XYZ file of N, CA and C in Angstrom:
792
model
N -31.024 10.655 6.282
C -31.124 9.239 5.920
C -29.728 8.696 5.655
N -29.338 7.437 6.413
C -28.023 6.917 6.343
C -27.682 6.505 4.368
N -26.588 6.288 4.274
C -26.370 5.733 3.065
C -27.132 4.352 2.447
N -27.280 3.219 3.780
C -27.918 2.182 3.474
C -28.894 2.160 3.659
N -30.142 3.175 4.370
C -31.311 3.138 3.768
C -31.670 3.912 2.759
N -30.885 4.686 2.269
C -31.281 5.276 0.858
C -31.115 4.677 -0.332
N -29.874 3.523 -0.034
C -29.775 2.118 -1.130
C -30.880 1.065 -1.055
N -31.517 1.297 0.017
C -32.414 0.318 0.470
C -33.659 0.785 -0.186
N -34.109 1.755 -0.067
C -35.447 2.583 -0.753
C -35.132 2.684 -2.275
N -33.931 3.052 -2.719
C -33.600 2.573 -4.315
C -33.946 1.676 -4.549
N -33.238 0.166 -4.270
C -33.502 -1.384 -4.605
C -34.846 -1.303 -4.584
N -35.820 -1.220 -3.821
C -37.083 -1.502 -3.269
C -37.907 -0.555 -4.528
N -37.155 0.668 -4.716
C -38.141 1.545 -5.736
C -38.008 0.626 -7.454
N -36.632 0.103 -7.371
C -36.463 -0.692 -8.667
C -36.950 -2.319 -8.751
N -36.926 -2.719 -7.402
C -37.426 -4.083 -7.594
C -39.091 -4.289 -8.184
N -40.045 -2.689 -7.428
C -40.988 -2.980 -7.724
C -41.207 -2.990 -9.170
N -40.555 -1.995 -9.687
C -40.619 -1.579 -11.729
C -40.921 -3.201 -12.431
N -39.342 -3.680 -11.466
C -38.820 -4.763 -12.491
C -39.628 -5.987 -12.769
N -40.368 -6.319 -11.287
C -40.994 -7.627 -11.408
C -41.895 -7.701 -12.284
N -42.871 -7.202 -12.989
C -43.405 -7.588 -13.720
C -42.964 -8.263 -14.687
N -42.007 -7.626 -15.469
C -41.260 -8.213 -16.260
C -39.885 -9.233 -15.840
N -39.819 -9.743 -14.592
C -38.893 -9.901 -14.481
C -39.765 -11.483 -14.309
N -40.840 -11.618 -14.027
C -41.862 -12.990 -13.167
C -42.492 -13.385 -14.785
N -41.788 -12.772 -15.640
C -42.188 -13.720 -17.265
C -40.779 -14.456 -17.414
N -39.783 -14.247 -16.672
C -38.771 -14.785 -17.216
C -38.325 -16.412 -16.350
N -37.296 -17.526 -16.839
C -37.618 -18.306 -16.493
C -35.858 -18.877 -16.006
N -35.012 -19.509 -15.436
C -33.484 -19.497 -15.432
C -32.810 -18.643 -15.016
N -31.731 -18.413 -14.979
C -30.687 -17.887 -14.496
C -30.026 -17.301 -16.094
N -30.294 -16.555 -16.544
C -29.601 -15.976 -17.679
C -28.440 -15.251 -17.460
N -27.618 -14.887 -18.386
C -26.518 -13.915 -18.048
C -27.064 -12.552 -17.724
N -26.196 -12.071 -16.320
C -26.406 -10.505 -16.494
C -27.412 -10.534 -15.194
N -28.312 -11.990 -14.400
C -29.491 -11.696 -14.223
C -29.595 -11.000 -12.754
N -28.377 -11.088 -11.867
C -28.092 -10.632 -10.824
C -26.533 -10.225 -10.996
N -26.805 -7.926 -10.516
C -25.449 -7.332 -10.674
C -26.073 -6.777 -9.643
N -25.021 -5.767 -9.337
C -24.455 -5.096 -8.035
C -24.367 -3.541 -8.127
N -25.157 -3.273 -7.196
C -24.644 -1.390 -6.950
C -24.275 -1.450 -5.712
N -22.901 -0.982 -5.675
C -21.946 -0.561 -4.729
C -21.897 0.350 -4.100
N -21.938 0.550 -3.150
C -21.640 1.968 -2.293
C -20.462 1.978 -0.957
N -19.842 3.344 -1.041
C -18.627 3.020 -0.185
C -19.136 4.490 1.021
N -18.427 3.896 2.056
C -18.529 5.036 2.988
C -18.047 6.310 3.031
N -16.390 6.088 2.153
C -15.658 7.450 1.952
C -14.882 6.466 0.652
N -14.256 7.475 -0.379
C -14.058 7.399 -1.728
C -12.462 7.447 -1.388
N -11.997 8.050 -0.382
C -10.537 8.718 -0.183
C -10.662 8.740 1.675
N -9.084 8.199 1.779
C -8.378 8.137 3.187
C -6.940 9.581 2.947
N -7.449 10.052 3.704
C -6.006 10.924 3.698
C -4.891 10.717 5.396
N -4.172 10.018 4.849
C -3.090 10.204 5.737
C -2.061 11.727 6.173
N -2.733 12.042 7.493
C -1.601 12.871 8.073
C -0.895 12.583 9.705
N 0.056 13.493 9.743
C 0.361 12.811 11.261
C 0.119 12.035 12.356
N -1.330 12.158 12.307
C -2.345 11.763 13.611
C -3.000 10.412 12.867
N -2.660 10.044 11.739
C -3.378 9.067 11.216
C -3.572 7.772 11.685
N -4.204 7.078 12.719
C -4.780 5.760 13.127
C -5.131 4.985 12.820
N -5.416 4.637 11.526
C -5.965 4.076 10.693
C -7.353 4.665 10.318
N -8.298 3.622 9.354
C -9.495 4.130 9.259
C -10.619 2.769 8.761
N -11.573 3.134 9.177
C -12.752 1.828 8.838
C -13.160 2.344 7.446
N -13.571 1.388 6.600
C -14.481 1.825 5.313
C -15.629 0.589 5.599
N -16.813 1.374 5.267
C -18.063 0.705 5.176
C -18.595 0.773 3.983
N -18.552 -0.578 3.628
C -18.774 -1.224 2.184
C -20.570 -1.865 2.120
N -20.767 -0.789 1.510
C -22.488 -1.576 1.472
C -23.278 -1.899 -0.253
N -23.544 -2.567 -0.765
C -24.463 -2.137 -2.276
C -25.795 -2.869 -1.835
N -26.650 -3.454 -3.376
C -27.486 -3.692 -3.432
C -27.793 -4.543 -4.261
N -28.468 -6.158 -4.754
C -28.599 -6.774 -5.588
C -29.572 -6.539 -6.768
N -29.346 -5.558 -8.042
C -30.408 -5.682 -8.911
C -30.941 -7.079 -9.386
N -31.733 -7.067 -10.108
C -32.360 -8.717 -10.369
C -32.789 -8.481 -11.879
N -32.962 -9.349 -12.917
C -34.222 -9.381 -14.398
C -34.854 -10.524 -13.880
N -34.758 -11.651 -12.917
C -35.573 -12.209 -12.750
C -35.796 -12.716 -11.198
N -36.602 -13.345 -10.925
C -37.168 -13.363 -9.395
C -35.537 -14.417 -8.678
N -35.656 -14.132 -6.985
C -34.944 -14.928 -6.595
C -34.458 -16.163 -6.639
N -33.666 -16.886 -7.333
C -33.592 -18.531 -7.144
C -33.741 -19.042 -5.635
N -34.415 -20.073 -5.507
C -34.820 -20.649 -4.467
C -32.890 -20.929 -3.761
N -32.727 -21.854 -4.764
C -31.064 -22.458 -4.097
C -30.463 -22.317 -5.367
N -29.263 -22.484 -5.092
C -28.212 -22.438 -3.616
C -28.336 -20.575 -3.055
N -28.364 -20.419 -2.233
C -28.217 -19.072 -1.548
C -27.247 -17.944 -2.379
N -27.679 -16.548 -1.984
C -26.674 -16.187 -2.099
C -25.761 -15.570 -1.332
N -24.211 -15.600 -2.100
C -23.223 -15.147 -1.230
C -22.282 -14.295 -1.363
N -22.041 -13.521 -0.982
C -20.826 -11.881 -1.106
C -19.723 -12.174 -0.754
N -18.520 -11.580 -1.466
C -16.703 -11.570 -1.429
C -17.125 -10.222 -1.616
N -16.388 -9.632 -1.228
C -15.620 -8.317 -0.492
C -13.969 -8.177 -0.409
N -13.461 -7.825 -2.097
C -12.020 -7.437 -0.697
C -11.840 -6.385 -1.632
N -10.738 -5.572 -0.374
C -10.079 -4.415 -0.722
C -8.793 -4.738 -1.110
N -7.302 -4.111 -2.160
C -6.471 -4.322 -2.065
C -5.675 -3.050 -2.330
N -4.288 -2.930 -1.677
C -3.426 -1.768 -2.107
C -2.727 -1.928 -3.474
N -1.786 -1.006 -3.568
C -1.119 -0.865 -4.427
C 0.010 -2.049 -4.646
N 0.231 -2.789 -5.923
C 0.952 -4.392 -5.859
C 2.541 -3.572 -5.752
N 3.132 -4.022 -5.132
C 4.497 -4.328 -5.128
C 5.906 -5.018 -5.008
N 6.784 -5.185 -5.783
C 7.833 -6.428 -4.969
C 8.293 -6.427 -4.153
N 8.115 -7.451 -3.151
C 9.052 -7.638 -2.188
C 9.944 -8.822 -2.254
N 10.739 -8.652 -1.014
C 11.785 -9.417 -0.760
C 11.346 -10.027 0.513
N 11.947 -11.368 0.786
C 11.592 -12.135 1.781
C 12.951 -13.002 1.923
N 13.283 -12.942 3.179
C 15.097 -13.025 3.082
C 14.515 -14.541 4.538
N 15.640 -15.667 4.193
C 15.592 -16.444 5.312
C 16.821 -16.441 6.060
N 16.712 -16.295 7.581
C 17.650 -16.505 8.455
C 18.297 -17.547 8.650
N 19.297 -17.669 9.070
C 19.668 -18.746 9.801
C 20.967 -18.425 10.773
N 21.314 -19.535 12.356
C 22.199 -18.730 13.259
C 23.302 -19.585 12.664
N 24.444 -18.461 12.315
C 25.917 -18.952 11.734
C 26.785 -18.372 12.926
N 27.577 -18.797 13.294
C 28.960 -18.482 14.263
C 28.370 -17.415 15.568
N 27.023 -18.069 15.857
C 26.551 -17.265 16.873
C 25.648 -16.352 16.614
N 25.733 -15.709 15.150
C 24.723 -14.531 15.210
C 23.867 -15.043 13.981
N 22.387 -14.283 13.690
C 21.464 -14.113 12.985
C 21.855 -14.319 11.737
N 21.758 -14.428 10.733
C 22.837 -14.021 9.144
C 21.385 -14.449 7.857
N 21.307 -13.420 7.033
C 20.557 -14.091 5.602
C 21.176 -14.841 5.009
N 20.417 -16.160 4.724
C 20.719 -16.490 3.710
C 20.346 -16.867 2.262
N 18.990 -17.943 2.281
C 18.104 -17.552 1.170
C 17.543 -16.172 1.057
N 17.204 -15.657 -0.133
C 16.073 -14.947 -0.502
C 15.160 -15.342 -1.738
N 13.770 -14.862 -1.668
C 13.474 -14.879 -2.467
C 12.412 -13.756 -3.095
N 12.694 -12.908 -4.421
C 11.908 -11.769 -4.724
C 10.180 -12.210 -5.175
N 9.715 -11.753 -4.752
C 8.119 -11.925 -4.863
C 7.599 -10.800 -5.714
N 7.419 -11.257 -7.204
C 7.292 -10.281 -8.341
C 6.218 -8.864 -7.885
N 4.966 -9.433 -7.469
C 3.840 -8.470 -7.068
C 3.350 -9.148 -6.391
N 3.149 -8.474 -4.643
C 2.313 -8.426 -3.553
C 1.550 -6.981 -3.423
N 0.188 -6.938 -3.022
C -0.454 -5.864 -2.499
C 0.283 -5.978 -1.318
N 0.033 -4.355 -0.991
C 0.746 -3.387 -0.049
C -0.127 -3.565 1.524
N -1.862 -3.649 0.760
C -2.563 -4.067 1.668
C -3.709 -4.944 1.206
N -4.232 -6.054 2.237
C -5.194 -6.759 1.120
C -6.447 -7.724 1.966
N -7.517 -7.051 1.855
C -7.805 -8.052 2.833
C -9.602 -8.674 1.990
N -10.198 -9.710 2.496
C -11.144 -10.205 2.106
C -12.001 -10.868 2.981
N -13.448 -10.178 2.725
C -14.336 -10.497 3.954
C -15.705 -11.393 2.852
N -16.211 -11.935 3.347
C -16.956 -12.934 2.605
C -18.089 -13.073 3.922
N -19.605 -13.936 2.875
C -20.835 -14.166 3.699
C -20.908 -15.495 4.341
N -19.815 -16.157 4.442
C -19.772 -17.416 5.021
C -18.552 -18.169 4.604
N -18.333 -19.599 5.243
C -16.347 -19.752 5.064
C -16.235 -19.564 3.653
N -15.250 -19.022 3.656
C -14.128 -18.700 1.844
C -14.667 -19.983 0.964
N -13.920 -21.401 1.215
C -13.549 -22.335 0.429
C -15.726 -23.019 -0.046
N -16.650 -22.506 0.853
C -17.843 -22.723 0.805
C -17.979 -21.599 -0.302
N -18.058 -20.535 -0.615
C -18.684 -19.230 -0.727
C -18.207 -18.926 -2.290
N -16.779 -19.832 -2.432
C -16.259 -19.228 -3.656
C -15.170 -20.705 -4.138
N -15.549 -21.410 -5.247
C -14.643 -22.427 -5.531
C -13.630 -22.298 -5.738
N -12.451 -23.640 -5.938
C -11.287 -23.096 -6.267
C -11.164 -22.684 -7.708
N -11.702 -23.073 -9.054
C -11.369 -22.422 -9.997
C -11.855 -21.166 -10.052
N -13.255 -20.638 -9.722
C -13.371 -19.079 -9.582
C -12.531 -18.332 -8.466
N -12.158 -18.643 -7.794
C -10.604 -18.363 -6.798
C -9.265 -18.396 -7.547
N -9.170 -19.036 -8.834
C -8.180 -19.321 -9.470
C -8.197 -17.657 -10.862
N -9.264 -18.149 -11.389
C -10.003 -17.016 -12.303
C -9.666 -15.657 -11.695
N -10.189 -15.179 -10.737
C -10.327 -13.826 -10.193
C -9.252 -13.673 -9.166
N -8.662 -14.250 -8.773
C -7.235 -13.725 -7.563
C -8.285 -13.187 -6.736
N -8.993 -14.362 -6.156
C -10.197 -13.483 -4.892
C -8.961 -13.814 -3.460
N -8.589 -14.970 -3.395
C -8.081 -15.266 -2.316
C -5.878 -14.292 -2.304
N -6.147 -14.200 -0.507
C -4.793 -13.577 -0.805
C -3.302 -14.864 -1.451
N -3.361 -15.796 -1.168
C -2.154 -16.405 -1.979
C -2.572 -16.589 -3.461
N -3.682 -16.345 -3.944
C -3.795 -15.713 -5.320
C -3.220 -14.862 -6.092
N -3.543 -13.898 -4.767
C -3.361 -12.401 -5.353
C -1.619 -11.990 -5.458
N -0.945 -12.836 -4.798
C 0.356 -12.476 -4.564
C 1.230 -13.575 -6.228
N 1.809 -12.848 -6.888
C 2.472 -13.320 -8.393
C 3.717 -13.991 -7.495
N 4.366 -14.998 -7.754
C 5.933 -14.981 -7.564
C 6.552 -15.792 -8.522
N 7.141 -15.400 -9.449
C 7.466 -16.547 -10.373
C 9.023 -16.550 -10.654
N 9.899 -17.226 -11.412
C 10.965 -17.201 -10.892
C 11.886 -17.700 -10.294
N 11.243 -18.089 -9.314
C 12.433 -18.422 -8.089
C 13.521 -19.286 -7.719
N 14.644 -19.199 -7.569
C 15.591 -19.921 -7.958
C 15.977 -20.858 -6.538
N 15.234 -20.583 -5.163
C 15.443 -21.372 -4.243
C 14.504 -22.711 -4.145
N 15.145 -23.719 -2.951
C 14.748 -24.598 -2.977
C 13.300 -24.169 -1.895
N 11.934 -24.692 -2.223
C 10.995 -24.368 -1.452
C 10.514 -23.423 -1.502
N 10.613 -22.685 -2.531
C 10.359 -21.510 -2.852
C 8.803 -21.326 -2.401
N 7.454 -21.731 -2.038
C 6.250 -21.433 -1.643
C 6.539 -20.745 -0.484
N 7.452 -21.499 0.854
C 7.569 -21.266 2.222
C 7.759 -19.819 1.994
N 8.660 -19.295 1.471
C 8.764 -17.647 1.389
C 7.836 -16.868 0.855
N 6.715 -17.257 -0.135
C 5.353 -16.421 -0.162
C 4.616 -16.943 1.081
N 4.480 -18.128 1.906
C 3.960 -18.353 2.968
C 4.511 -17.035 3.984
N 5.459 -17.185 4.162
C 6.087 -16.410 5.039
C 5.315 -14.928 5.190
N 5.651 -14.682 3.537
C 5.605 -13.180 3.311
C 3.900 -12.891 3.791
N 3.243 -14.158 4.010
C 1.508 -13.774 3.966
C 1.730 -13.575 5.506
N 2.328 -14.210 6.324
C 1.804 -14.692 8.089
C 2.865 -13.361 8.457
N 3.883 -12.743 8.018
C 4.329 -11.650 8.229
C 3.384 -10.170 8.236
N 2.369 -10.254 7.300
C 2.053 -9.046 7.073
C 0.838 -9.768 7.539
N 0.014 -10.815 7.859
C -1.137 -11.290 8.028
C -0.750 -10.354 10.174
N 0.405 -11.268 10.453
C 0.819 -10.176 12.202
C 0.144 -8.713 11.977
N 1.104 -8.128 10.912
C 1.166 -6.692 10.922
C -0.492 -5.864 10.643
N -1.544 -7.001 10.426
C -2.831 -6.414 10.094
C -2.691 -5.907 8.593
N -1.491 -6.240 7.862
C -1.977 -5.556 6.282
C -2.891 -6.602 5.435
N -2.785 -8.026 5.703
C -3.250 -8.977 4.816
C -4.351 -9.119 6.247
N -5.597 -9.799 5.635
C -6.956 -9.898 6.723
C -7.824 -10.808 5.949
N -8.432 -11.886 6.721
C -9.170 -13.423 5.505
C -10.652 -13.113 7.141
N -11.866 -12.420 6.385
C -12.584 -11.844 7.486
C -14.215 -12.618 7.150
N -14.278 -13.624 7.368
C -15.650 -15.272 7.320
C -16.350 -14.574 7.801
N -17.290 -14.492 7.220
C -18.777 -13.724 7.884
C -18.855 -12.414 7.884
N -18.113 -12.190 7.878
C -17.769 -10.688 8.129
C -19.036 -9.715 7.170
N -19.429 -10.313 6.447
C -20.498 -9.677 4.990
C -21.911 -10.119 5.636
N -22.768 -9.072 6.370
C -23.992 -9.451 6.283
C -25.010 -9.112 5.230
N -25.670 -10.285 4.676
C -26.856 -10.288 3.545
C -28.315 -10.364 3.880
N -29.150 -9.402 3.498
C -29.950 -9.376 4.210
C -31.033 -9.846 2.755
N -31.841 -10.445 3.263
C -33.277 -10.833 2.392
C -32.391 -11.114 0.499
N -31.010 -11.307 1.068
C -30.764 -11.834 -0.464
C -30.736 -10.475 -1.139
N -30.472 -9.247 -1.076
C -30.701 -7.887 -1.851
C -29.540 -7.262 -1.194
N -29.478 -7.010 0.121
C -29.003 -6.114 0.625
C -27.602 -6.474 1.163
N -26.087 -6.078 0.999
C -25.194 -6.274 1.999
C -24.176 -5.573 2.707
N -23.506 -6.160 3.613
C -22.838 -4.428 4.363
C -21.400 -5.259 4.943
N -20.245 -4.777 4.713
C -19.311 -5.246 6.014
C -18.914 -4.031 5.763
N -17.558 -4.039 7.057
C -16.334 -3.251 7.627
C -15.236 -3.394 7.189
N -14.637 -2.251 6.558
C -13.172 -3.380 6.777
C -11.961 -2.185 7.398
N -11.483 -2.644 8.063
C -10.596 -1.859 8.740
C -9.146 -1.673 8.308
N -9.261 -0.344 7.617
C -7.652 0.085 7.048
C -6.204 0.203 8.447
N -5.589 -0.189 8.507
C -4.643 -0.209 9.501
C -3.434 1.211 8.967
N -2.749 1.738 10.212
C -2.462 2.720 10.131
C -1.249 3.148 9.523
N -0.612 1.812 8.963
C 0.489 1.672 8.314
C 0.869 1.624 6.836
N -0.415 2.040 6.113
C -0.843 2.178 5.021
C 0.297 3.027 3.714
N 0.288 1.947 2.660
C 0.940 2.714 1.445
C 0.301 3.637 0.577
N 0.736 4.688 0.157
C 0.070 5.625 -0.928
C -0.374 5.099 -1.959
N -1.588 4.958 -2.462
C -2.120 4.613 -3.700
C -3.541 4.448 -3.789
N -3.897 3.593 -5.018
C -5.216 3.728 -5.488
C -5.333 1.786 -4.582
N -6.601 2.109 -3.798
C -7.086 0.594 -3.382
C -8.278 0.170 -3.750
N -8.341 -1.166 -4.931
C -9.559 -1.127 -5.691
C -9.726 -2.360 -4.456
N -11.210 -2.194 -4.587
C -12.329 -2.866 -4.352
C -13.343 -3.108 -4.989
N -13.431 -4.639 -5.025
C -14.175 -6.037 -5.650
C -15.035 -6.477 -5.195
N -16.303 -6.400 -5.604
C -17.445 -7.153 -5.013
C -18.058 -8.751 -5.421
N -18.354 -9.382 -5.368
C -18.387 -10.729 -6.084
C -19.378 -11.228 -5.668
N -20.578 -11.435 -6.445
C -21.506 -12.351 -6.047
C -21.441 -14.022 -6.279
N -22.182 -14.895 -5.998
C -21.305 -15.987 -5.729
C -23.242 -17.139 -5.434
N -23.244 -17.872 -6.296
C -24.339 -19.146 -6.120
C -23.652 -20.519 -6.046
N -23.643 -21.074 -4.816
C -22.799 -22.335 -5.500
C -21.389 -22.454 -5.613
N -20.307 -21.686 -4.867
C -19.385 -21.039 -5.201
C -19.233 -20.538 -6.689
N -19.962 -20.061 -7.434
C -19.791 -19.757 -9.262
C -20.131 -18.094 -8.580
N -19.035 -17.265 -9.450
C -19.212 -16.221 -9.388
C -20.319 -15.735 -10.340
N -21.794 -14.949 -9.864
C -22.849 -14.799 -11.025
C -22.579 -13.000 -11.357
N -22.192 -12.379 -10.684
C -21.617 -11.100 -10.742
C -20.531 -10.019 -10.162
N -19.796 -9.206 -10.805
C -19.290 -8.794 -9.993
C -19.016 -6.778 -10.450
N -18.607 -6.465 -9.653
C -18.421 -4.818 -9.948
C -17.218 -4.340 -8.978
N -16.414 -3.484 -9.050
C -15.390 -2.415 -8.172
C -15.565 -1.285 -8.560
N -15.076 -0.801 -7.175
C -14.555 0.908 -6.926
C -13.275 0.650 -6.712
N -12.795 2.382 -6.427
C -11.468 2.437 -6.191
C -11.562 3.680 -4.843
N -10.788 3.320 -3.648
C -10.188 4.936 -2.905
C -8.969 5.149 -2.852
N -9.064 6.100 -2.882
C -7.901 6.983 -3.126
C -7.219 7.645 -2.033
N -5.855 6.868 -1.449
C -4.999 7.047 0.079
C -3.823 7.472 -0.416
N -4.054 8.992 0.315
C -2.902 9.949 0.340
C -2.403 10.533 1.568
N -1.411 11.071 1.433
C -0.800 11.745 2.419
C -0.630 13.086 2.124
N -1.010 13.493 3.194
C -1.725 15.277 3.372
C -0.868 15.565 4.364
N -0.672 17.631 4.820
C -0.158 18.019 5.211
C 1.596 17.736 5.745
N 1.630 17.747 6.977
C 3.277 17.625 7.043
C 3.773 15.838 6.751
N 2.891 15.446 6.453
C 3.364 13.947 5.920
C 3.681 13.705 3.821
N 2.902 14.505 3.453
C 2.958 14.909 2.361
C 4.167 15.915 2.155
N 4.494 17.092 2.782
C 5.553 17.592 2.647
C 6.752 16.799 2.668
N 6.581 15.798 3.608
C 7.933 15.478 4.438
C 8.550 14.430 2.490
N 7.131 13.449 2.533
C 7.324 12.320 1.152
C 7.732 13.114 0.289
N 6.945 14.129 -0.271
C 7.866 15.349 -1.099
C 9.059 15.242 -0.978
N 9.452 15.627 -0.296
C 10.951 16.194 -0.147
C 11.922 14.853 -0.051
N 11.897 13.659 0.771
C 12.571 12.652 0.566
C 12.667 12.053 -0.901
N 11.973 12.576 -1.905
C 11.780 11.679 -3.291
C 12.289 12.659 -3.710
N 12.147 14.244 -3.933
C 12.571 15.404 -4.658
C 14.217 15.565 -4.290
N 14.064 15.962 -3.130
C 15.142 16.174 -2.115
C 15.774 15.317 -1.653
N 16.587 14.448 -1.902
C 16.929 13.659 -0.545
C 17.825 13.557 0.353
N 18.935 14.917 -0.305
C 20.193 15.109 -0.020
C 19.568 16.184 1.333
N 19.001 16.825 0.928
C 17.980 17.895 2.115
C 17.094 16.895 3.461
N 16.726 16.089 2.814
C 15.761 14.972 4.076
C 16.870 14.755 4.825
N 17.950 13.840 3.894
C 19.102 13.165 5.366
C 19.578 14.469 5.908
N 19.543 15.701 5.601
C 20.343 16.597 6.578
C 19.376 16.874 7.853
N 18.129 17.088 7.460
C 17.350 17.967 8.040
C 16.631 16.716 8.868
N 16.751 15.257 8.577
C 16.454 13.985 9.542
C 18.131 14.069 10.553
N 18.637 14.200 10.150
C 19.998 14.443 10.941
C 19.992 15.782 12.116
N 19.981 16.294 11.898
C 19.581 17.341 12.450
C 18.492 17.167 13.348
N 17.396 17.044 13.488
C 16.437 16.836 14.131
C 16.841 15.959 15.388
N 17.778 14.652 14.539
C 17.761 13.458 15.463
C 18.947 13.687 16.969
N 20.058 15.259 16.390
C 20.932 15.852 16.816
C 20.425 16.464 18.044
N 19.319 17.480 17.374
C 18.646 18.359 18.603
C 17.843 17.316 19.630
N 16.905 16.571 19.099
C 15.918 15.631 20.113
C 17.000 15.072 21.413
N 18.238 14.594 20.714
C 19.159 13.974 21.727
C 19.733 14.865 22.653
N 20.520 16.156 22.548
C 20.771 17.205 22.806
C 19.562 17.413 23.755
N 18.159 17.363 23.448
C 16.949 18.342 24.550
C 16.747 16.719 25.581
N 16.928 15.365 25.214
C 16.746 14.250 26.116
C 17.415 14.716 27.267
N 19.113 14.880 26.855
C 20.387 14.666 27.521
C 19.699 15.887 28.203
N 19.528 17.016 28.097
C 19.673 17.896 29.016
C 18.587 18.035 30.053
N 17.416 17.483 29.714
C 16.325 17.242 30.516
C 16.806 16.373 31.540
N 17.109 15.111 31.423
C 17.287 14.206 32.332
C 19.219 14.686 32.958
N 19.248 15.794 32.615
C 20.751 16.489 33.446
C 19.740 17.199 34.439
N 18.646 18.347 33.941
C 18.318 18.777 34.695
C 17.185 18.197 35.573
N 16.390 17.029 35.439
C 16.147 16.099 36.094
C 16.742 16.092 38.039
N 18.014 15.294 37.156
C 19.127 14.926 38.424
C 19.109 15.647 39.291
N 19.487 16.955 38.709
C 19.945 18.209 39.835
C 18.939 18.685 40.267
């Protein structure tokens, strides 16, 4: 039995308990719709061959009282990496060539971050509960500080940079809900991934008002000779640049002589 029909036969074994007591009750009380979560894998391990990886995000809506007719309901979904600062440097062409010249440091960005929802974002989730929870990614990114002129354009930047690279992802629909109980998306880890803990947020949502919410966390590491190698550049590093030197010595050395013996 897959994971989501065994969440499915749960809900269904608890919905029946509940209704009795749940069809005396009358409103939307606190508490009255939460969330059991389930993830496909708990942990990504990065090694050499690593391609990325999909996680399949599925739970289940408990209830204390029967369905509200309206407004519908609706699921946020996102995953995020580990926050870190970056830098976001602006170009400009001086005496012919490329040259920095603004920068600006961006206190905490996730590493990776993406958010899939049951219908458009700005429908599904208002702006003050968007404001409240850092659901959306220019939320989630801190920058405070900044001593340039225009200072937004460079967290803009920093989003449509990594939005290219597949680390940041804004995924509409992407969350299917089934009979109001049940929901499931994808979300696709890309292969360029930082080491750390990536929590994931579930958010239920009437009206854009968030009525519940719950997270997990997985846990992305680097295993075998990729793990050795990070070892040793953080422990070692006087040993990495020799032994990256070296390597880069011989590879050139076995090119050159291949394409000598090529020729002849």
């Amino acid at each position: 039995m897959t994971p989501l029909r065994r969440l499915l036969a749960a809900a269904a074994l608890w919905s029946a308990s509940a209704l009795p007591a749940a069809a005396q009750e009358t409103g939307e009380g606190a508490g009255a719709e939460s969330v059991v979560l389930g993830l496909s894998q708990d942990s990504v391990s990065i090694s050499t061959d690593f391609d990325g990886s999909e996680i399949l995000v599925y739970g289940a809506v408990k209830r204390e009282v029967p369905i509200p007719a309206d407004p519908p309901l609706e699921v946020v979904v996102t995953v995020s990496g580990p926050f870190v600062p970056i830098t976001v440097y602006r170009k400009e062409r001086r005496f012919g060539i490329w040259v920095n010249t603004d920068a600006v440091e961006i206190d905490l960005a996730p590493s990776f971050y993406a958010v899939a929802t049951s219908g458009p974002f700005n429908s599904v989730l208002s702006n003050v509960e968007d404001l409240r929870h850092s659901v959306s990614v220019p939320r989630a990114i801190r920058s405070v500080g900044a001593r340039v002129e225009n200072a937004q354009a460079f967290t803009e930047a920093a989003i449509r940079i990594r939005d290219e690279a597949g680390l940041y992802q804004l995924l509409e629909g992407a969350v299917h809900v089934r009979e109001e109980t049940l929901f499931s998306t994808r979300i696709r880890l890309p292969a360029n991934l930082t080491e750390g803990n990536y929590a994931t947020r579930i958010f239920l949502t009437r009206g854009g008002r968030v009525i519940g919410d719950t997270s997990s966390m997985i846990d992305v590491r680097k295993v075998g000779l990729e793990r050795w190698l990070y070892n040793l550049s953080r422990d070692l590093p006087l040993v990495y640049g020799l032994l990256s030197l070296t390597l880069a010595i011989v590879a050139g050395w076995g090119a050159s002589t291949a394409f000598r013996y090529m020729r002849n």
